[in-house]
XYZ file of C-alpha atoms in Angstrom:
516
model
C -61.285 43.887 -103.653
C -62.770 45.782 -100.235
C -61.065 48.715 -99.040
C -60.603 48.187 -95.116
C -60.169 51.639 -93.500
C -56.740 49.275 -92.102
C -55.313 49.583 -95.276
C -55.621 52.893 -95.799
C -52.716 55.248 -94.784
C -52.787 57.283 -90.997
C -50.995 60.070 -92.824
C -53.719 62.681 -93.913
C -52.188 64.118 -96.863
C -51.434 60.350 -98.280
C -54.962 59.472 -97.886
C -56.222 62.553 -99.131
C -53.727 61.781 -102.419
C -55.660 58.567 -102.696
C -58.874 60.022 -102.324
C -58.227 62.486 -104.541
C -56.830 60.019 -107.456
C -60.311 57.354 -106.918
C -62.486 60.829 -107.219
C -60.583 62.122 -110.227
C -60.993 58.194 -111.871
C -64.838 58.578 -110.897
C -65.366 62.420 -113.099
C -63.392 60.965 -115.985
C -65.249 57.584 -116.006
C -68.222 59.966 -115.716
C -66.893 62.323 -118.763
C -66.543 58.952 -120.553
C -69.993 57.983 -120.233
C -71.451 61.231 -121.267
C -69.037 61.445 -124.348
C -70.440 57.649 -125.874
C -73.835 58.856 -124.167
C -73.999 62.059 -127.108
C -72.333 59.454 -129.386
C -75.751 56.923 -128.990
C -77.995 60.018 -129.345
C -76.398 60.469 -132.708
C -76.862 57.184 -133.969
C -80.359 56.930 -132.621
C -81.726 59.972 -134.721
C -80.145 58.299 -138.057
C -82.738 55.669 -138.086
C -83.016 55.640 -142.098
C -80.459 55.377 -144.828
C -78.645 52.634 -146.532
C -76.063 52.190 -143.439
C -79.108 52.120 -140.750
C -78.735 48.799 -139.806
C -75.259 49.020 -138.948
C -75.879 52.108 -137.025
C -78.440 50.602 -135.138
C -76.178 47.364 -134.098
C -73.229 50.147 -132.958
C -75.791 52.015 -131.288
C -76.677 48.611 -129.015
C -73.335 48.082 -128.759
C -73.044 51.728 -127.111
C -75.386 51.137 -124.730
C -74.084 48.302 -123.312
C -70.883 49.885 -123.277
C -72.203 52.596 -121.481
C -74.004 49.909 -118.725
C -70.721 48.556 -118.624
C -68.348 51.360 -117.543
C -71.446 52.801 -115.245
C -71.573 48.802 -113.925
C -68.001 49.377 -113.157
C -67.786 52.273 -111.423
C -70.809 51.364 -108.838
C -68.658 47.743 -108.180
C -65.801 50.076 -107.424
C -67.426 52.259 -105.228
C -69.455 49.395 -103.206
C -66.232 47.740 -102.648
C -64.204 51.110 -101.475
C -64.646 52.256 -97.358
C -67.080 54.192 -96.491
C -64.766 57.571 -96.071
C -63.864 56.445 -99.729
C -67.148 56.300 -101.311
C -68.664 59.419 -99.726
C -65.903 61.406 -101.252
C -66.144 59.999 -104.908
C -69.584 60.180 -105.015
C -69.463 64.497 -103.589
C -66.748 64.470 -106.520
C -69.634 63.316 -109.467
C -73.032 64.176 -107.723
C -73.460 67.052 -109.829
C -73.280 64.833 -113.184
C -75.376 62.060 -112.005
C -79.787 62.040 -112.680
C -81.628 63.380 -109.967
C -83.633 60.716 -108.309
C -86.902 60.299 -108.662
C -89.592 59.329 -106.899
C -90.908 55.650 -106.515
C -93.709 55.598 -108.756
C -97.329 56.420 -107.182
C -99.300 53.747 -108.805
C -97.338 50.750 -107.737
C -98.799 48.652 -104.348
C -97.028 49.479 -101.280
C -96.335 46.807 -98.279
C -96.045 48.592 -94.938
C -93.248 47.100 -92.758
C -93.175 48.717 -88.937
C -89.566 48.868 -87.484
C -90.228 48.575 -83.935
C -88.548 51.531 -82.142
C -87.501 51.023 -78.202
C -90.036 50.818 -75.467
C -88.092 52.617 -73.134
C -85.501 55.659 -73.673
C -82.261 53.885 -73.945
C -80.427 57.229 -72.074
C -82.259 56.875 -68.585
C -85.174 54.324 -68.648
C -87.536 56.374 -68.861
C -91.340 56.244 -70.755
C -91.460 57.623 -74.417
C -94.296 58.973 -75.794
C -94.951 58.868 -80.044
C -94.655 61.987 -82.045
C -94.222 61.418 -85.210
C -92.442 58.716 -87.980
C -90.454 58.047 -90.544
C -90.390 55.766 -93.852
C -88.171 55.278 -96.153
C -89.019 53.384 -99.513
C -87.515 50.455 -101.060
C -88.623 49.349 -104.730
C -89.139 45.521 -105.248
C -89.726 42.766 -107.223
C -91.661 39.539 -106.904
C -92.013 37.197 -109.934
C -94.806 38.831 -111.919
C -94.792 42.421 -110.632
C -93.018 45.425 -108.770
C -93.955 46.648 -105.023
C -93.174 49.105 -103.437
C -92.004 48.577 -99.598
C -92.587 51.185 -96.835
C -89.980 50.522 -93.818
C -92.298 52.695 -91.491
C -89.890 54.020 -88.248
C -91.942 55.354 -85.308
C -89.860 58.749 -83.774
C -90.505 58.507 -80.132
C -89.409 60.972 -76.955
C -88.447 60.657 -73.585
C -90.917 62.746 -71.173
C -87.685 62.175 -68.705
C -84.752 63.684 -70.981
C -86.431 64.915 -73.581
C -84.135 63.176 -76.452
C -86.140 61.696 -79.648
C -85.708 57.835 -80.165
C -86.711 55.871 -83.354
C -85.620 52.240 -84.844
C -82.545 52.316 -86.938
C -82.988 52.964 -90.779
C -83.449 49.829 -92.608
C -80.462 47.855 -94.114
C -80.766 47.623 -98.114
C -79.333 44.851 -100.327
C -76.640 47.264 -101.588
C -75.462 50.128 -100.038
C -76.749 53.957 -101.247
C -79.310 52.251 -103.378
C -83.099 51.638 -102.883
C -83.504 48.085 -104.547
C -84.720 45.418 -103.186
C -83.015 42.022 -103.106
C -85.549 40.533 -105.460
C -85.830 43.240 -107.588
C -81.767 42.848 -107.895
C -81.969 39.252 -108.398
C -84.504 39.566 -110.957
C -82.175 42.260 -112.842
C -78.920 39.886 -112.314
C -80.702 36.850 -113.711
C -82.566 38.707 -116.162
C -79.255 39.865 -117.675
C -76.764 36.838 -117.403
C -79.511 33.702 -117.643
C -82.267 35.397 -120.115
C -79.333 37.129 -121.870
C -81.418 40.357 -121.566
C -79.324 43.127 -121.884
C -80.303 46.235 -119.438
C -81.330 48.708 -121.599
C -83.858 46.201 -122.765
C -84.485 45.640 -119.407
C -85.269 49.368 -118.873
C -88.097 49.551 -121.706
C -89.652 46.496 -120.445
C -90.056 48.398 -116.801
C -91.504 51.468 -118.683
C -94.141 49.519 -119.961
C -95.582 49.079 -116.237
C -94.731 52.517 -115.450
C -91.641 52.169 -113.457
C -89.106 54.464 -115.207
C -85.185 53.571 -114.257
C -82.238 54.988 -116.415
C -79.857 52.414 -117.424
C -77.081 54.091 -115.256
C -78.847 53.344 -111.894
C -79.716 49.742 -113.158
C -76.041 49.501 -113.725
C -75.130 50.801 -110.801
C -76.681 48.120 -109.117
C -75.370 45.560 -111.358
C -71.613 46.587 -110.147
C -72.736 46.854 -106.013
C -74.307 43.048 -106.670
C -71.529 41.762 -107.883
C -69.423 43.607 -105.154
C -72.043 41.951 -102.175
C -71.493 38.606 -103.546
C -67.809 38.375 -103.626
C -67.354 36.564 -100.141
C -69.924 33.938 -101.456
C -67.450 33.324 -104.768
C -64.736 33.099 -102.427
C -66.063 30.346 -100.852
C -67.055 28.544 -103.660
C -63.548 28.608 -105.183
C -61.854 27.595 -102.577
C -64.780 24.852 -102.107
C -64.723 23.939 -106.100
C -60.881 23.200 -105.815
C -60.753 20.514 -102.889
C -62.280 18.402 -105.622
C -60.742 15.490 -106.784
C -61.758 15.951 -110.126
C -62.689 19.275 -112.132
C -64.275 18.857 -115.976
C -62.347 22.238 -117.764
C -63.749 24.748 -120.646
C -63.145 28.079 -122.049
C -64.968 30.305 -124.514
C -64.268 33.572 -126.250
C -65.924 36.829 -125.254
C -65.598 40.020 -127.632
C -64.517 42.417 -124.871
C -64.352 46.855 -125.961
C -60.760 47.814 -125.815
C -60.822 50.998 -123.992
C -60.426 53.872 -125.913
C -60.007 51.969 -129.281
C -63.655 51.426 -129.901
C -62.591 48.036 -131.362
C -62.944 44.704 -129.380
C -60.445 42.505 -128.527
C -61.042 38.828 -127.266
C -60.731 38.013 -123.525
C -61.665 34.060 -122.292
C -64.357 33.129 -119.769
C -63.085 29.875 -117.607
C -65.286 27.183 -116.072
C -64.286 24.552 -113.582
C -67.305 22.508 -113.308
C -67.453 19.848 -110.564
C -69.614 16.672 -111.000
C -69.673 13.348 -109.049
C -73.294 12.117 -109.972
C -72.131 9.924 -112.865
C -70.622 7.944 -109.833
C -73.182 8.714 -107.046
C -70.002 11.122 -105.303
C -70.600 12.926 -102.297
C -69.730 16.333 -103.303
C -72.462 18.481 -105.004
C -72.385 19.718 -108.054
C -70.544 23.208 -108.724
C -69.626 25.312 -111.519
C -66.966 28.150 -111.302
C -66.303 30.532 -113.648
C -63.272 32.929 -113.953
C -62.309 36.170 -116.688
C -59.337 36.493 -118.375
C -58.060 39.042 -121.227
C -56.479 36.361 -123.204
C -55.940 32.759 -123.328
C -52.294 32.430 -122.326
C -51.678 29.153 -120.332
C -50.699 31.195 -116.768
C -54.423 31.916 -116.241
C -55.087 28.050 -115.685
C -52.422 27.497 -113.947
C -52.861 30.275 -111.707
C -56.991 29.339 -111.053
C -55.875 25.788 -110.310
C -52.762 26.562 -108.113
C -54.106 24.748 -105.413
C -56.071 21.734 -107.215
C -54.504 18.456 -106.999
C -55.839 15.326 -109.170
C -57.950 15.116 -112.331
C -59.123 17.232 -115.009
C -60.895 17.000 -117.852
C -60.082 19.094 -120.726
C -59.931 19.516 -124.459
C -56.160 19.213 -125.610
C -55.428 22.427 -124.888
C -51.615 23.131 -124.414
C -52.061 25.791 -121.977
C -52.606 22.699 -119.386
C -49.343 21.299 -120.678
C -47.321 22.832 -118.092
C -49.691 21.534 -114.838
C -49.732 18.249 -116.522
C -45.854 17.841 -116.523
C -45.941 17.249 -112.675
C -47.224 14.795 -110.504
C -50.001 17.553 -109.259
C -52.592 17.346 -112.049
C -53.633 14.556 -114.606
C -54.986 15.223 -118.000
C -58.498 12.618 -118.882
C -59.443 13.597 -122.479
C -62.590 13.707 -123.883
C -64.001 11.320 -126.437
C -66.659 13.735 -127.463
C -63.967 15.735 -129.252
C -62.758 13.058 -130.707
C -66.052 11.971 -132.032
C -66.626 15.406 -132.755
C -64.145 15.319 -135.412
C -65.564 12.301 -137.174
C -68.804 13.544 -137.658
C -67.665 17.178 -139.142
C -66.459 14.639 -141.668
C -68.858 12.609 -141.891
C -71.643 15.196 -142.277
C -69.520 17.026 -145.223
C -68.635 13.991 -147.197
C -70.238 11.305 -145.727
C -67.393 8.728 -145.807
C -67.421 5.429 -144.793
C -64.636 4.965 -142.440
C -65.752 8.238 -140.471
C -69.287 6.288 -140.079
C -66.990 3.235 -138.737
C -65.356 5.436 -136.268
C -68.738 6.894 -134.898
C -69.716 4.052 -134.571
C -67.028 2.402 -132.696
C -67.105 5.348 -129.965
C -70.744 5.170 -130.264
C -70.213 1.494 -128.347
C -68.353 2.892 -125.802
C -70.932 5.652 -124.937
C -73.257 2.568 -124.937
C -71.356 1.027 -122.027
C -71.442 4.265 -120.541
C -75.398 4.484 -120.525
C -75.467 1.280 -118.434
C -72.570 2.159 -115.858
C -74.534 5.451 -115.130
C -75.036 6.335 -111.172
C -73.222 3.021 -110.125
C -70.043 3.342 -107.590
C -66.702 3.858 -108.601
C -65.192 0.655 -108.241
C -68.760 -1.026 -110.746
C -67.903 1.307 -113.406
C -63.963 0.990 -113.306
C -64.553 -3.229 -113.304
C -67.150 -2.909 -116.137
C -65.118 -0.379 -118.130
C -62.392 -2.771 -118.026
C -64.215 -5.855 -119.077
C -66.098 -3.997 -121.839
C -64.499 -0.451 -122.797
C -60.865 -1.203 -122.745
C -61.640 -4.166 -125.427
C -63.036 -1.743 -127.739
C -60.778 0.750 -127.458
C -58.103 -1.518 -128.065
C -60.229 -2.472 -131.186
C -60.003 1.280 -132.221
C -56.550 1.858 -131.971
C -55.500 -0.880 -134.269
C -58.319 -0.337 -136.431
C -57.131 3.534 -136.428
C -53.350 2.720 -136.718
C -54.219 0.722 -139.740
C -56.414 2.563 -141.480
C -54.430 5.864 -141.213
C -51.636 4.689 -143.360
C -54.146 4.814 -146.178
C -54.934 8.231 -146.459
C -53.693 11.273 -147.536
C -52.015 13.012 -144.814
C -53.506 16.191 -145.943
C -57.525 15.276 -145.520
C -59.491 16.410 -142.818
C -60.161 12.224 -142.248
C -56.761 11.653 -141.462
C -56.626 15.343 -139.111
C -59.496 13.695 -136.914
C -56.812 10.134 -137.042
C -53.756 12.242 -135.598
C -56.267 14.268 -133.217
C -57.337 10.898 -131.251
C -54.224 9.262 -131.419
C -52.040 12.680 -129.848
C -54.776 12.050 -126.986
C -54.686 8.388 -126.440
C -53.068 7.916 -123.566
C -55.562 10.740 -121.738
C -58.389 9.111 -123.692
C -58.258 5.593 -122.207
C -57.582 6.984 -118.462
C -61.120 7.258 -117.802
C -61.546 2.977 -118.071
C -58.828 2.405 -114.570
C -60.690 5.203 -112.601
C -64.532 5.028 -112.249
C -64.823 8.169 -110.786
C -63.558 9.761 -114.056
C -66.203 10.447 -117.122
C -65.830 9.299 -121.078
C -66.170 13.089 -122.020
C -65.978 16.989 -121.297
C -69.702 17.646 -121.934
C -70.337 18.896 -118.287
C -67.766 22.092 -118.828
C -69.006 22.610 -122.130
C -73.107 22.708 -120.882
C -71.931 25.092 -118.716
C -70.371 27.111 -121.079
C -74.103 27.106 -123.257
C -75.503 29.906 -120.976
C -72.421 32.214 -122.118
C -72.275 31.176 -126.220
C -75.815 32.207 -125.928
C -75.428 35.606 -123.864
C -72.456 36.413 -126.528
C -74.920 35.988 -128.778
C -77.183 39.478 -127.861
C -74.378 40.981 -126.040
C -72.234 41.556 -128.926
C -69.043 41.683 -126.303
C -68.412 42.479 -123.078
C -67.922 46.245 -121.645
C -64.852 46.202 -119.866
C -62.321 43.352 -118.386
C -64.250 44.282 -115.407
C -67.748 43.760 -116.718
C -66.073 40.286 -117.727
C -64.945 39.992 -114.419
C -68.296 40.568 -113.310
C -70.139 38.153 -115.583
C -67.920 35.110 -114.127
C -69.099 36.148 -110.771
C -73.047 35.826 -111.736
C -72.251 33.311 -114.086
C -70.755 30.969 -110.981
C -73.907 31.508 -108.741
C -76.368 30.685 -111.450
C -75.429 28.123 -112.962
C -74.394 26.066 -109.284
C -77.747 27.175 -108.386
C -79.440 25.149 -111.241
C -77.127 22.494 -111.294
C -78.688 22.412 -107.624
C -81.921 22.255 -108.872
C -82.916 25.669 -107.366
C -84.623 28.574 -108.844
C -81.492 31.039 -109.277
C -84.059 34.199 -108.909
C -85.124 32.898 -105.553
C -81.828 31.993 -104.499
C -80.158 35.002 -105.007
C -83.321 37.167 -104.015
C -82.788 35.226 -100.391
C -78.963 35.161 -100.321
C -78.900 39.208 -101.216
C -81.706 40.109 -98.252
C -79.154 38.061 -95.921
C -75.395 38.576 -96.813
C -74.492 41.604 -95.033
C -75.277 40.770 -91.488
C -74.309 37.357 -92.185
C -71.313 35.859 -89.915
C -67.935 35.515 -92.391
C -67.031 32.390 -90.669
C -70.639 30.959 -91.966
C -70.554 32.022 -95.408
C -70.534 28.525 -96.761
C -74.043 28.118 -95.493
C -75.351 30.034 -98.138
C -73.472 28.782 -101.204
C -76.486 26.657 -103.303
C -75.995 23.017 -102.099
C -76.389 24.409 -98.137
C -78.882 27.178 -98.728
C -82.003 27.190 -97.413
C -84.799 30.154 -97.245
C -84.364 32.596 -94.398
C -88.363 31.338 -93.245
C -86.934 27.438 -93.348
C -83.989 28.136 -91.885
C -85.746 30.077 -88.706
C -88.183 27.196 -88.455
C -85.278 24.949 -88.125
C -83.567 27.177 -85.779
């Protein structure tokens, strides 16, 4: 979280303790980095060998560790005061890259900052003598640019003082990325699953050279800038009435260990177009380091009615009050059948896909129709064919062995039942979980070239890009514009109108001057 300069203590040597402490976490978490940095330049020069391969999946798995803890660091420091930050980063500017300069062959857009017409100190005329620019790198869909925020430097004939327009305010603070080159980088790494180091050789290859560690460090600030839009769209997410639930394992690097253990990524997903609802889509995500049952409860503290879930006993505890109601999901049910069904093909799993398959058929026709249509058709059609399937199910079960995965898939729906058949009194309620779990697609498939997460933080992170993106397209909006807009904007935005930029209420900064 921000570091007010309220918070911090009016006694000098107490805030020079603290100070000290932040800078002394910044040089080891620099140390750190350079120890797994000489670590990945070993591995890289084995490239042959019998074990090569397994070098060169350790050696990915070093970089992104790497990204992460450099990631890290930059979220801390955007999120630290400004007295903060200036000290950590004197404490490790000697063991950070020089910068560079923006590369020469790249188009540059010329952007004049008007400076005053008259001297501000007595009125008086001001004559030009000289200016200023200061460069920001950028990215539109296709190619890089190079910006040029060019400052006039005037002076007054009258009291000779030297006037120019105030420096120009960047996405992130202390960095010179542009908010679409960020967004690009953000979406580029949590949507196309593109780690950053992979990012970095694709930017090479149109000669724009950027070390992981500074495309890191913007990673972490990002994240940092968009926390008051998160904010509000937990607090929006959980005035629902009804939330569809999922989690999903994420290898995460136990620090120190150089083993992984396995933290949980969380989505609350809100959808009322099954039932033509007022409330537009969202999907939230949260991190955890494990799966115990006090994360839920403590993301849905202040949720009161339905959700959607899997079985999971976590949930048990919220569902024992009057607070939160469990609907199941027939897709896990049917799930079950067909693992079954496609190992041995047997008859009476067929019988029970096919018997949910009629509900889902009702389901196809009740689609978009108000509550109150689907709850009266439900009841006139579903609840006779669930009833169907219980006695069917409570029959057949006796004949098998109570060992076989058949009869496993039996106890599964019937434990459920009673969460199962909600869904047919309440039209506003779906047949299944599939909304959390589409959600969730985006991250099985990240896990998939990330190997694991960095840090608890990085995880951290990831549900913060991961809740933006995905409400974005569930939206229907381009996520790379979105954020590209919402990062030029958020720091001189008012707090009290935050909401206005959260996917469902955003609209350009050109449409929203026209309208204005």
């Amino acid at each position: 979280m921000p570091i007010s300069p309220d918070q911090l203590p009016d006694d000098a040597d107490a805030l020079k303790r603290i100070i000290a402490a932040m800078a002394q976490d910044a040089v080891n978490a620099q140390a750190e980095i350079a120890k797994l940095r000489f670590q990945l330049a070993r591995y890289r020069r084995a490239e042959f060998g019998r074990s090569s391969e397994k070098q060169e999946r350790e050696a990915d798995q070093l970089e992104l560790a790497i990204e992460t803890l450099e990631a890290d660091q930059a979220e801390r420091l955007a999120a630290a005061s400004s007295v903060v930050a200036a000290a950590i980063e004197a404490a490790v500017e000697g063991r950070k890259p020089a910068r560079r300069a923006l590369p020469g062959h790249l188009p540059r857009e010329d952007m004049i900052d008007a400076a005053p017409c008259t001297c501000p100190s007595c009125g008086g005329a001001l004559r030009r003598i000289g200016e200023d620019a200061t460069e920001t790198l950028d990215y539109v869909p296709g190619r890089f640019k190079v910006i040029r925020h060019i400052r006039e430097k005037l002076s007054c004939r009258s009291c000779d003082i030297v006037i120019a327009a105030p420096a120009p305010d960047h996405a992130i603070a202390r960095g010179r990325a542009g908010a679409g080159l960020l967004a690009h980088i953000v979406v580029s790494k949590y949507d196309d699953h593109l780690p950053l180091y992979r990012q970095a050789e694709i930017f090479a290859r149109e000669g724009v050279e950027l070390e992981t560690s500074t495309l890191s460090g913007w990673v972490g600030a990002t994240a940092a800038a968009l926390q008051p839009l998160i904010d509000a769209l937990a607090t929006d997410v959980m005035t629902s009435d009804t939330l569809h639930v999922d989690d999903t394992p994420v290898p995460v690097l136990a620090p120190g260990a150089g083993k992984t253990k396995t933290g949980r990524l969380w989505t609350y997903v809100r959808d009322e177009r099954p039932f033509g609802g007022e409330r537009p889509p969202a999907a939230l995500f949260f991190y955890s380091p494990d799966r115990k049952g006090e994360h839920p409860r403590a993301h849905l503290k202040d949720f009161r009615g339905v959700i959607h879930a899997d079985g999971y006993a976590g949930f048990n505890e919220l569902f024992a009050g009057d607070r939160v109601t469990e609907a199941g999901c027939w897709a896990h049910v049917r799930r079950k059948f067909f693992d079954v069904h496609a190992a041995i093909g047997a008859p009476i799993a067929k019988e029970a896909l096919d018997r949910i398959g009629q509900l889902y058929g009702v389901e196809e026709r009740i689609t978009g129709l108000p509550p109150d249509h689907r709850r009266r058709e439900r009841q006139q059609r579903s609840t006779p064919i669930a009833a169907a399937l219980a006695a069917w199910a409570e029959e057949t079960v006796r004949k098998l062995s109570r060992k076989s995965e058949l009869a496993t898939a039996f106890r599964y729906m019937r434990a459920r039942w009673p969460a199962l058949v909600r869904c047919f009194d309440d039209g506003r309620l779906a047949l299944d979980n599939n909304p959390a779990e589409r959600a969730l697609r985006g991250v099985a498939i990240g896990r998939k070239n990330y190997l694991f997460a960095g840090s608890d933080a990085g995880g951290r992170r990831a549900a913060t890009m991961y809740s933006l993106i995905e409400t974005a397209k569930l939206s229907g909006i381009n996520p790379q514009h979105y954020l590209a807009d919402v990062l030029a904007r958020i720091a001189d935005h008012p707090a009290r109108q935050i909401a206005d930029l959260l996917p469902w209420n955003w609209q350009p900064a050109e449409a929203a001057r026209a309208a204005a």
